[in-house]
Tab-separated table of C-alpha atoms and ligand atoms in Angstrom:
chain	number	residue	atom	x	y	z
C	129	UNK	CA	0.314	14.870	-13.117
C	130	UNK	CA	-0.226	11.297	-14.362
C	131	UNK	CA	0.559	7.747	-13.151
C	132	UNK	CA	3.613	6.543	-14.721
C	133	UNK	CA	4.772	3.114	-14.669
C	134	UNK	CA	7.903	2.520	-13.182
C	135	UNK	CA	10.494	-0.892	-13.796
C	136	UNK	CA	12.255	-2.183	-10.708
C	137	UNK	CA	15.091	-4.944	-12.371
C	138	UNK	CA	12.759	-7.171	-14.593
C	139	UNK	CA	9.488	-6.277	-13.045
C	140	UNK	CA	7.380	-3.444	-15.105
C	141	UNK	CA	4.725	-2.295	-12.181
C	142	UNK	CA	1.271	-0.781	-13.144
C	143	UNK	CA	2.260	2.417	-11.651
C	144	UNK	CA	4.696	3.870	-9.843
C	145	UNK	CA	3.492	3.918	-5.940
C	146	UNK	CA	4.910	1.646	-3.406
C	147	UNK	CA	4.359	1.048	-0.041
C	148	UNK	CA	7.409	1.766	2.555
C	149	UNK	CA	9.058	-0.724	4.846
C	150	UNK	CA	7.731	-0.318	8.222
C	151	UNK	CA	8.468	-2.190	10.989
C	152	UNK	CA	5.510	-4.057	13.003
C	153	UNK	CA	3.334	-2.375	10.227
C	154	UNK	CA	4.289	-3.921	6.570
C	155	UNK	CA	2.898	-7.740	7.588
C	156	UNK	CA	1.762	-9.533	4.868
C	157	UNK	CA	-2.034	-8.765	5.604
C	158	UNK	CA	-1.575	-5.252	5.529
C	159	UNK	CA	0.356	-5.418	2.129
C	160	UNK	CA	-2.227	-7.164	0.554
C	161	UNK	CA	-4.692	-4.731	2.042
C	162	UNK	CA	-2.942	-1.970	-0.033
C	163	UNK	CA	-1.944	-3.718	-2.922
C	164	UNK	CA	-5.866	-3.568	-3.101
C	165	UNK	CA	-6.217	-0.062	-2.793
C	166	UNK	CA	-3.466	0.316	-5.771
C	167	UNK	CA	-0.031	-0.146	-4.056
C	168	UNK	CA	2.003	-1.015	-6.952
C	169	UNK	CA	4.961	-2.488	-4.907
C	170	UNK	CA	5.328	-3.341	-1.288
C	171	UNK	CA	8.828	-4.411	0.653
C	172	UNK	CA	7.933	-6.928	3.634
C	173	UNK	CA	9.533	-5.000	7.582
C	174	UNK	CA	13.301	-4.939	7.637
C	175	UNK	CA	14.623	-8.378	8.521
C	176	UNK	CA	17.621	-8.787	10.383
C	177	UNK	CA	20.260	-10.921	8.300
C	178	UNK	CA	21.464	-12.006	12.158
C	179	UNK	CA	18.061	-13.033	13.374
C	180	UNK	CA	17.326	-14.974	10.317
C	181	UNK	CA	20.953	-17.191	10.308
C	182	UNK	CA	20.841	-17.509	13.926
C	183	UNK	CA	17.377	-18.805	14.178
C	184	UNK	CA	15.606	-21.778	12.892
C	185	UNK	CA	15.425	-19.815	9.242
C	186	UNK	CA	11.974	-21.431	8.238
C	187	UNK	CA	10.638	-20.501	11.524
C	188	UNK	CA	11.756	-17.524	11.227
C	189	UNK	CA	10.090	-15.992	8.011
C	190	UNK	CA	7.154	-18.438	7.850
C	191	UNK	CA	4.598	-17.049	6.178
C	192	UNK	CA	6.223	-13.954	4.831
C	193	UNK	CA	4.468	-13.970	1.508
C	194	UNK	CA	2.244	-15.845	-0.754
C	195	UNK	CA	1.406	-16.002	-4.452
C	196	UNK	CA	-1.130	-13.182	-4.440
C	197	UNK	CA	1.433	-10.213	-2.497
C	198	UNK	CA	2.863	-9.570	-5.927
C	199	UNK	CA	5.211	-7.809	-6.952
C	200	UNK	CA	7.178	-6.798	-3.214
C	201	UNK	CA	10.384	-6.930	-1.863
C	202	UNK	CA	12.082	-7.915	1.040
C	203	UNK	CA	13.890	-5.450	3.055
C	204	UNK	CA	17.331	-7.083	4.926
C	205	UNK	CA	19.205	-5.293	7.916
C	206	UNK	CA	22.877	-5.897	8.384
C	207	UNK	CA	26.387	-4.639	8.048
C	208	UNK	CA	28.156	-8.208	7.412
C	209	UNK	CA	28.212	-8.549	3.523
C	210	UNK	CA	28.688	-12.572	3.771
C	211	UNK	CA	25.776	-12.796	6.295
C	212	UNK	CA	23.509	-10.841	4.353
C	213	UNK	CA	23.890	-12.924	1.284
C	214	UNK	CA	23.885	-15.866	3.120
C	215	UNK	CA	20.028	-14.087	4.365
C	216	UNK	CA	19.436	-13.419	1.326
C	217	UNK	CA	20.184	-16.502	-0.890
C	218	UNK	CA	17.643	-18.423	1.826
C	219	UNK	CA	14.936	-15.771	1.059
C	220	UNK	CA	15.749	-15.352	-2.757
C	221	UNK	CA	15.062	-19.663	-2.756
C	222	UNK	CA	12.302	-19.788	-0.065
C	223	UNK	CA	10.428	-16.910	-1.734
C	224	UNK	CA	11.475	-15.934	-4.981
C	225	UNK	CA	10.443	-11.887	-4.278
C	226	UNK	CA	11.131	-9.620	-7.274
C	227	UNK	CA	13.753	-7.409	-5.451
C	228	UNK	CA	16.015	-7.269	-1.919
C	229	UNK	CA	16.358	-4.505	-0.346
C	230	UNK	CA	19.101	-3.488	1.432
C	231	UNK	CA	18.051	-1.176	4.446
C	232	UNK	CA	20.280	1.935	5.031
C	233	UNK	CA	18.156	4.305	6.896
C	234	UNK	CA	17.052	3.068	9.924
C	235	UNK	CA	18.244	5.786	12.300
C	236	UNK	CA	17.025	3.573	15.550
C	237	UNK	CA	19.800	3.086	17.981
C	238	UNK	CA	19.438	-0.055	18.370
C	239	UNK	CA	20.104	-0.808	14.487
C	240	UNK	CA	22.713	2.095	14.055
C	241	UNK	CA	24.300	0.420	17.391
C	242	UNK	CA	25.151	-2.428	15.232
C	243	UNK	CA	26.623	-0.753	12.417
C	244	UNK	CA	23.655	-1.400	10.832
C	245	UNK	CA	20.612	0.938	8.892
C	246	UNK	CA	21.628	4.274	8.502
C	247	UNK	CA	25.259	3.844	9.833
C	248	UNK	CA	26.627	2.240	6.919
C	249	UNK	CA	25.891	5.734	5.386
C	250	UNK	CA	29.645	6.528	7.428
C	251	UNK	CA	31.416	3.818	5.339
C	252	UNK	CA	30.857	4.594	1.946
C	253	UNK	CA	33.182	0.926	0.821
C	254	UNK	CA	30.984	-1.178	3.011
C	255	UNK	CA	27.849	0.372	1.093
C	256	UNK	CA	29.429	-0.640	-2.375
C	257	UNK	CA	31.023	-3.862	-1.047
C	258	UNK	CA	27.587	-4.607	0.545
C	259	UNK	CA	25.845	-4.017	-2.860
C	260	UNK	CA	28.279	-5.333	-5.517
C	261	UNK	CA	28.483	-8.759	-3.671
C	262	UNK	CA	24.833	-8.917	-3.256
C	263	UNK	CA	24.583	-8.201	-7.159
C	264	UNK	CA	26.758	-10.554	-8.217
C	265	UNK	CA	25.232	-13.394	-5.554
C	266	UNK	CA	22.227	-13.247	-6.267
C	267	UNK	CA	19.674	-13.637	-9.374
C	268	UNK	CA	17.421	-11.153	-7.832
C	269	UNK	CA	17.492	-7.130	-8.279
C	270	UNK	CA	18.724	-5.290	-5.309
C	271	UNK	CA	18.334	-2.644	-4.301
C	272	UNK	CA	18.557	0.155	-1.426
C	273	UNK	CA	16.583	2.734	0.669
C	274	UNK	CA	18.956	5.360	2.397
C	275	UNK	CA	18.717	9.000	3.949
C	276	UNK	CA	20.242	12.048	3.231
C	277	UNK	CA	23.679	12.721	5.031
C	278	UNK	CA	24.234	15.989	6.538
C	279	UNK	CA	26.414	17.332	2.876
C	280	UNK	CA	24.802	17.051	-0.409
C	281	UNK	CA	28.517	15.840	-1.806
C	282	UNK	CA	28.308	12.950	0.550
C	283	UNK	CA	24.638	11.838	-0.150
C	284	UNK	CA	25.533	12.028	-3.891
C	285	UNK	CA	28.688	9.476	-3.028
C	286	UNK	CA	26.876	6.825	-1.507
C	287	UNK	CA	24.076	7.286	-4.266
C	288	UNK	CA	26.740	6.905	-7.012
C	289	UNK	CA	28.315	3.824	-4.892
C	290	UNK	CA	25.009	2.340	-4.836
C	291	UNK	CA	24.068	2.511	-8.664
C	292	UNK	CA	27.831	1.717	-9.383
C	293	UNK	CA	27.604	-1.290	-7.531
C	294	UNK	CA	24.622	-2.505	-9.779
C	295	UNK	CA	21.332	-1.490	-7.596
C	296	UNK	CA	18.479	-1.770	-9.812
C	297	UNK	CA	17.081	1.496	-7.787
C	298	UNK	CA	17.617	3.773	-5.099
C	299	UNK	CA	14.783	4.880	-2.519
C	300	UNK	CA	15.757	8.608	-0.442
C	301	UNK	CA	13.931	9.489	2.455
C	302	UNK	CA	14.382	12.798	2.758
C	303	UNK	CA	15.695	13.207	6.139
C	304	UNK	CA	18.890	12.771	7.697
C	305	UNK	CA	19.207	9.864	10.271
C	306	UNK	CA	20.010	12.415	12.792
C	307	UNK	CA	16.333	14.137	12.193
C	308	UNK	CA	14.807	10.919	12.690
C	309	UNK	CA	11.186	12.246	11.870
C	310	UNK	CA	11.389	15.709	12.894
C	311	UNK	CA	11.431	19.119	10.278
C	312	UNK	CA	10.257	17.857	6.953
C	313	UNK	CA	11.637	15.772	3.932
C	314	UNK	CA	14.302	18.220	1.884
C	315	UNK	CA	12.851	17.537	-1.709
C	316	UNK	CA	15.721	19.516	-3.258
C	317	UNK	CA	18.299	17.194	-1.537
C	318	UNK	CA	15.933	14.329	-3.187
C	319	UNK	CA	16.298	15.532	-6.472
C	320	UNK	CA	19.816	16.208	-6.439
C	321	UNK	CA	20.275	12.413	-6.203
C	322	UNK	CA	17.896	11.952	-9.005
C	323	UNK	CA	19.588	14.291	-11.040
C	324	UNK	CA	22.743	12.416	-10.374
C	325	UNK	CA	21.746	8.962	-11.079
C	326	UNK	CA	20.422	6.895	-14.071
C	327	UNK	CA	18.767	4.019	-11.792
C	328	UNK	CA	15.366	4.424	-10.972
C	329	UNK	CA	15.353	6.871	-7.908
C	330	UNK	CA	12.047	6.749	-5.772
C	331	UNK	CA	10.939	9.409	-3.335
C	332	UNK	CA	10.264	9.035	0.305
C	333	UNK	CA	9.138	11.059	3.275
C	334	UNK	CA	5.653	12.954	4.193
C	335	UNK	CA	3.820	11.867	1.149
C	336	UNK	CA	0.519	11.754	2.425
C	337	UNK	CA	-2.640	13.124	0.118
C	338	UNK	CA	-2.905	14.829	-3.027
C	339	UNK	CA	-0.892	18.171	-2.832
C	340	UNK	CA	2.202	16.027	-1.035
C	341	UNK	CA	1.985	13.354	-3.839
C	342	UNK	CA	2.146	16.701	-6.923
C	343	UNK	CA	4.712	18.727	-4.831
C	344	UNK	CA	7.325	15.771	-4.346
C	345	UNK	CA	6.509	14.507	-8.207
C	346	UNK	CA	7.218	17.797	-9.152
C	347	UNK	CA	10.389	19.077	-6.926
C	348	UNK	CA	12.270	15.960	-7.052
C	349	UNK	CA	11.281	14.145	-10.978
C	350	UNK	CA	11.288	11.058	-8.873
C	351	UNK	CA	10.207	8.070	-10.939
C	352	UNK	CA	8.405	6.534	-8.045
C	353	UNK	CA	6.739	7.347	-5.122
C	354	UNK	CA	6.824	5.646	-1.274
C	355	UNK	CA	4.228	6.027	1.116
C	356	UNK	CA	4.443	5.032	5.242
C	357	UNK	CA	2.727	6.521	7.628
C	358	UNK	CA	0.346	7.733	5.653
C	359	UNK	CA	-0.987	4.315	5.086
C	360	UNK	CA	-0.946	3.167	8.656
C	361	UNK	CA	-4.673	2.465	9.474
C	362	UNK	CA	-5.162	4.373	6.006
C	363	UNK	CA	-4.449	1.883	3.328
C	364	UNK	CA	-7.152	3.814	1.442
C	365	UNK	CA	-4.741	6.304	0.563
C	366	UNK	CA	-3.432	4.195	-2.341
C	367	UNK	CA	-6.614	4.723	-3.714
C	368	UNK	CA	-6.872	8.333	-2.984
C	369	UNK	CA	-3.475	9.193	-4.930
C	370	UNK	CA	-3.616	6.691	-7.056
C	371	UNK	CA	-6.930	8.256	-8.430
C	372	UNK	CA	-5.523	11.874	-8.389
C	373	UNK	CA	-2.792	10.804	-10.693
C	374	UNK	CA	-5.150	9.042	-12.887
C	375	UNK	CA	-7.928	11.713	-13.337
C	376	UNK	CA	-6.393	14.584	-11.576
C	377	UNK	CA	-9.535	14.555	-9.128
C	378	UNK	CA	-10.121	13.922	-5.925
C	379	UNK	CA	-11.701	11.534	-4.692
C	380	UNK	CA	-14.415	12.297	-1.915
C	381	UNK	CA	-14.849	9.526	0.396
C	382	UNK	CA	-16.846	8.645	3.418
C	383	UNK	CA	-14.279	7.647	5.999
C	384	UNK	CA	-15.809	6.815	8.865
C	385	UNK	CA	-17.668	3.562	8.091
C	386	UNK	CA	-14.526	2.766	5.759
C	387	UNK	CA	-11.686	2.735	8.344
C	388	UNK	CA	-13.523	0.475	10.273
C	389	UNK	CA	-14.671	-1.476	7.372
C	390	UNK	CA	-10.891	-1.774	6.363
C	391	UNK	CA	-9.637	-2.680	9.569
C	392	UNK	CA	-12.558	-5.352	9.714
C	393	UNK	CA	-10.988	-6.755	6.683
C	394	UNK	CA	-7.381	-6.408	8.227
C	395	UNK	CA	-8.138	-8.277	10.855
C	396	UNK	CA	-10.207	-11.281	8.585
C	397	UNK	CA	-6.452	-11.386	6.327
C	398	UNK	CA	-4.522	-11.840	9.608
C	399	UNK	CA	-6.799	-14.332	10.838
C	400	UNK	CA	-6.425	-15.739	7.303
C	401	UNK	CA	-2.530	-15.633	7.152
C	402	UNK	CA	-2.077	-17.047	10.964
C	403	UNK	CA	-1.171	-13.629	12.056
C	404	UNK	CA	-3.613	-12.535	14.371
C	405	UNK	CA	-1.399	-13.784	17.184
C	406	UNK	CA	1.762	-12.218	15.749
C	407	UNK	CA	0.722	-8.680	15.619
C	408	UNK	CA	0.234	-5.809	17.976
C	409	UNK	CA	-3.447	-5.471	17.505
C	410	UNK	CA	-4.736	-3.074	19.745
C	411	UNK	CA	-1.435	-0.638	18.480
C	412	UNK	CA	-3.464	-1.278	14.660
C	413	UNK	CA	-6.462	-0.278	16.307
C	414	UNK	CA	-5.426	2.505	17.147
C	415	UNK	CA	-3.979	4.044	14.078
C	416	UNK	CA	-6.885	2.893	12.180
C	417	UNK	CA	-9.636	4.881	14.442
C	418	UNK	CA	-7.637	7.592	14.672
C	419	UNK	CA	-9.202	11.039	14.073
C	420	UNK	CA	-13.007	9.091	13.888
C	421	UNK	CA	-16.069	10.120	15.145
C	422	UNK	CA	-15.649	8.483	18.356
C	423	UNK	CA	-11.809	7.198	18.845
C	424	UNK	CA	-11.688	8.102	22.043
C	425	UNK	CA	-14.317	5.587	23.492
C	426	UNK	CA	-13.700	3.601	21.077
C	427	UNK	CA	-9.657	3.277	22.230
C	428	UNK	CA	-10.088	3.517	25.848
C	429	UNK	CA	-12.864	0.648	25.341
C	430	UNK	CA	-9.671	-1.200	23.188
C	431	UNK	CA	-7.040	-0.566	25.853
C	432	UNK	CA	-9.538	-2.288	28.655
C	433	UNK	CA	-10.021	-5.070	26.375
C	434	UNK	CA	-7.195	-8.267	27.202
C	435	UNK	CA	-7.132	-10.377	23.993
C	436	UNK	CA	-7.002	-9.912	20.573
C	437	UNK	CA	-10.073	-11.499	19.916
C	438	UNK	CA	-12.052	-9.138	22.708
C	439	UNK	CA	-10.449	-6.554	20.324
C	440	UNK	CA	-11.678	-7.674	16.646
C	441	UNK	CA	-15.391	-8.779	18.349
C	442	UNK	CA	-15.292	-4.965	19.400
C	443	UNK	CA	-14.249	-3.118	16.088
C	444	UNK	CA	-16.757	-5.712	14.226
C	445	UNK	CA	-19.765	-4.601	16.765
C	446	UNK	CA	-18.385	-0.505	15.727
C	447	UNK	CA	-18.873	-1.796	11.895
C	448	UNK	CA	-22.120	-3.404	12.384
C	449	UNK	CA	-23.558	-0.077	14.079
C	450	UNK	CA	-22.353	2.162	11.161
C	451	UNK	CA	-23.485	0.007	8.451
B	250	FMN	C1	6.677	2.402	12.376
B	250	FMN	C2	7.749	2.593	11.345
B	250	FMN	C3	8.572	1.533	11.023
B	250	FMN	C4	9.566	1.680	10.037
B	250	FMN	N1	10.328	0.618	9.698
B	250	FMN	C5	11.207	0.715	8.672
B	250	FMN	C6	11.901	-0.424	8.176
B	250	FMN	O1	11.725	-1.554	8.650
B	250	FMN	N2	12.775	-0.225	7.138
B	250	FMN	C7	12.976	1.001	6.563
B	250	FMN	O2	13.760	1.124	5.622
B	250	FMN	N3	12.309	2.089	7.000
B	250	FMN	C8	11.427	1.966	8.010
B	250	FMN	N4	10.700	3.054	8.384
B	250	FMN	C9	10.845	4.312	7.638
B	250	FMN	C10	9.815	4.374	6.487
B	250	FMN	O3	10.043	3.338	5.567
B	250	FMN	C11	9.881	5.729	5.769
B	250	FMN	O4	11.166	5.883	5.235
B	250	FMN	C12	9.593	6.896	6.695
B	250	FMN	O5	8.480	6.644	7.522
B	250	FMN	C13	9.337	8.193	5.883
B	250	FMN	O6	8.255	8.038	5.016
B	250	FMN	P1	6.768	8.624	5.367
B	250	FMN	O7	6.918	10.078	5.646
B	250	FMN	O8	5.941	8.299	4.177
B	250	FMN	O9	6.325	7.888	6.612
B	250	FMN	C14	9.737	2.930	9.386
B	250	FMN	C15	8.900	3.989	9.738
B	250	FMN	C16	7.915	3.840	10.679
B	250	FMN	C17	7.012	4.999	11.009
């Protein structure tokens, strides 16, 4: 196993691990909080190409990146090829990121409702049109993150579509939409898109610690890897995995002082960033406490608490005590 260094359009990353779209997760204080633990790529949450033209658009995204959450991509949700360039023109001049995504995977009903996220996976033309006229709109790289359909033949279309219409790389989450996140991610049906295309094709789906990370590496001869839930109130995993690629070690780590330390330092970037407000805190909380010594108390105390600020005063009294 090593770290190799993957190239997304223009932009040669240090290694090859990126962090997943999630929505009400991927803020920009939690991508910088894993970009320091070695995420070598991040994509903002999915942004609806609707939302953003029918709102006030700076509103909208305020504060969606800054200098220092480099490189990452933004992630757009739509079905309307004119509307999501139109989305993604605005983003591509307020923000300059080094790719677009184009989301086409989100099983949720109210996205697929909308002929959006993973059903545009039906309508293999609207997947190329979607992609060749975001190509040839914009100067930024696009590219996609889909799930497997139910045949291998018809996976294997849309992931020819995709590269044909000039995707600078493909992202498979192993899963079909209709799974959502139940059995486990089909690594063979992940590599039979890799052995297909020429693109860069990254990985996705219950990659989580170190014999995840060598099992999908070596079943699918993905050239990158994407991580989600296993960095929600984990960011630290970045650094496990990134290290276990590096030395082929791993890395022993105390982790109850350090979750709390790290979501101490969560909530000090979203107070930095204006997003303290924005977020779901106590929903944070919770992932990041999860399994501790002491999560219970520590949540129930959480739930009773009203404000976000009751919240961070609480998980900074929990760090004080450990350190
Ligand atoms: C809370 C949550 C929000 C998500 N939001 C998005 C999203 O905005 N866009 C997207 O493409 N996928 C989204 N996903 C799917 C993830 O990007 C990823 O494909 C999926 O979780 C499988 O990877 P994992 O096993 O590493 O979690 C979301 C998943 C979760 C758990």
């Amino acid at each position: 196993m090593e770290l190799k260094k993957l190239k997304i359009g223009r932009t040669e990353l240090s290694g090859n691990l990126l962090l997943a779209p999630m929505a009400d997760v991927t803020n920009l204080a939690f991508r910088l909080l894993c970009r320091r633990y070695g995420a070598d790529f991040t994509y903002t949450e999915m942004i609806s190409a609707d939302a953003l033209l029918n709102e006030s658009r700076k509103s909208f995204i305020k504060g969606l990146s800054t200098q220092e959450d480099r490189p990452f991509g933004v992630q757009l949700v739509g079905n309307c090829p004119e509307k999501l360039i139109k989305a993604a023109l605005f983003i591509e001049e307020e923000y300059r990121p080094e790719v677009i995504d184009v989301n086409m995977g989100c099983p949720s009903r109210c996205i697929t409702g909308a002929g959006c996220g993973s059903a545009l996976l039906n309508s293999p033309e609207i997947v190329y049109t979607i992609v060749s006229e975001l190509t040839d709109a914009l100067k930024t790289p696009v590219t996609a993150k889909i799930r497997l359909l139910g045949r291998e033949e018809k996976t294997l279309e849309i992931a020819r579509l995709v590269e044909k219409a000039g995707a600078s790389a493909l992202t498979v989450h192993g899963r079909t939409a209709a799974q959502m996140y139940s059995g486990s991610s089909n690594l063979s049906g992940i590599k039979a898109v890799k052995d297909e295309l020429s693109i860069p094709v990254i990985a996705n789906g219950d990659v989580k610690d170190e014999e995840s990370v060598e099992k999908t590496l070596e079943l699918t001869g993905c050239d990158g890897l994407m991580i989600g839930r296993a960095a929600m109130g984990n960011p630290f995993v970045f650094r496990r995995i990134r290290h276990y690629l590096e030395t082929g070690e791993k890395l022993e780590a105390e982790e109850q002082s350090r979750r709390l330390e790290d979501f101490d330092t969560y909530i000090s970037l979203l107070e930095e960033h204006g997003l303290l407000s924005s977020i779901n805190l106590r929903m944070h909380a919770h992932w990041f406490t999860k399994g501790l010594r002491g999560s219970r108390q520590i949540r129930e105390k959480i739930n009773g608490l009203e404000d976000g600020r009751a919240v961070t005063e609480l998980i900074r009294s929990f760090c004080q005590e450990i350190y």
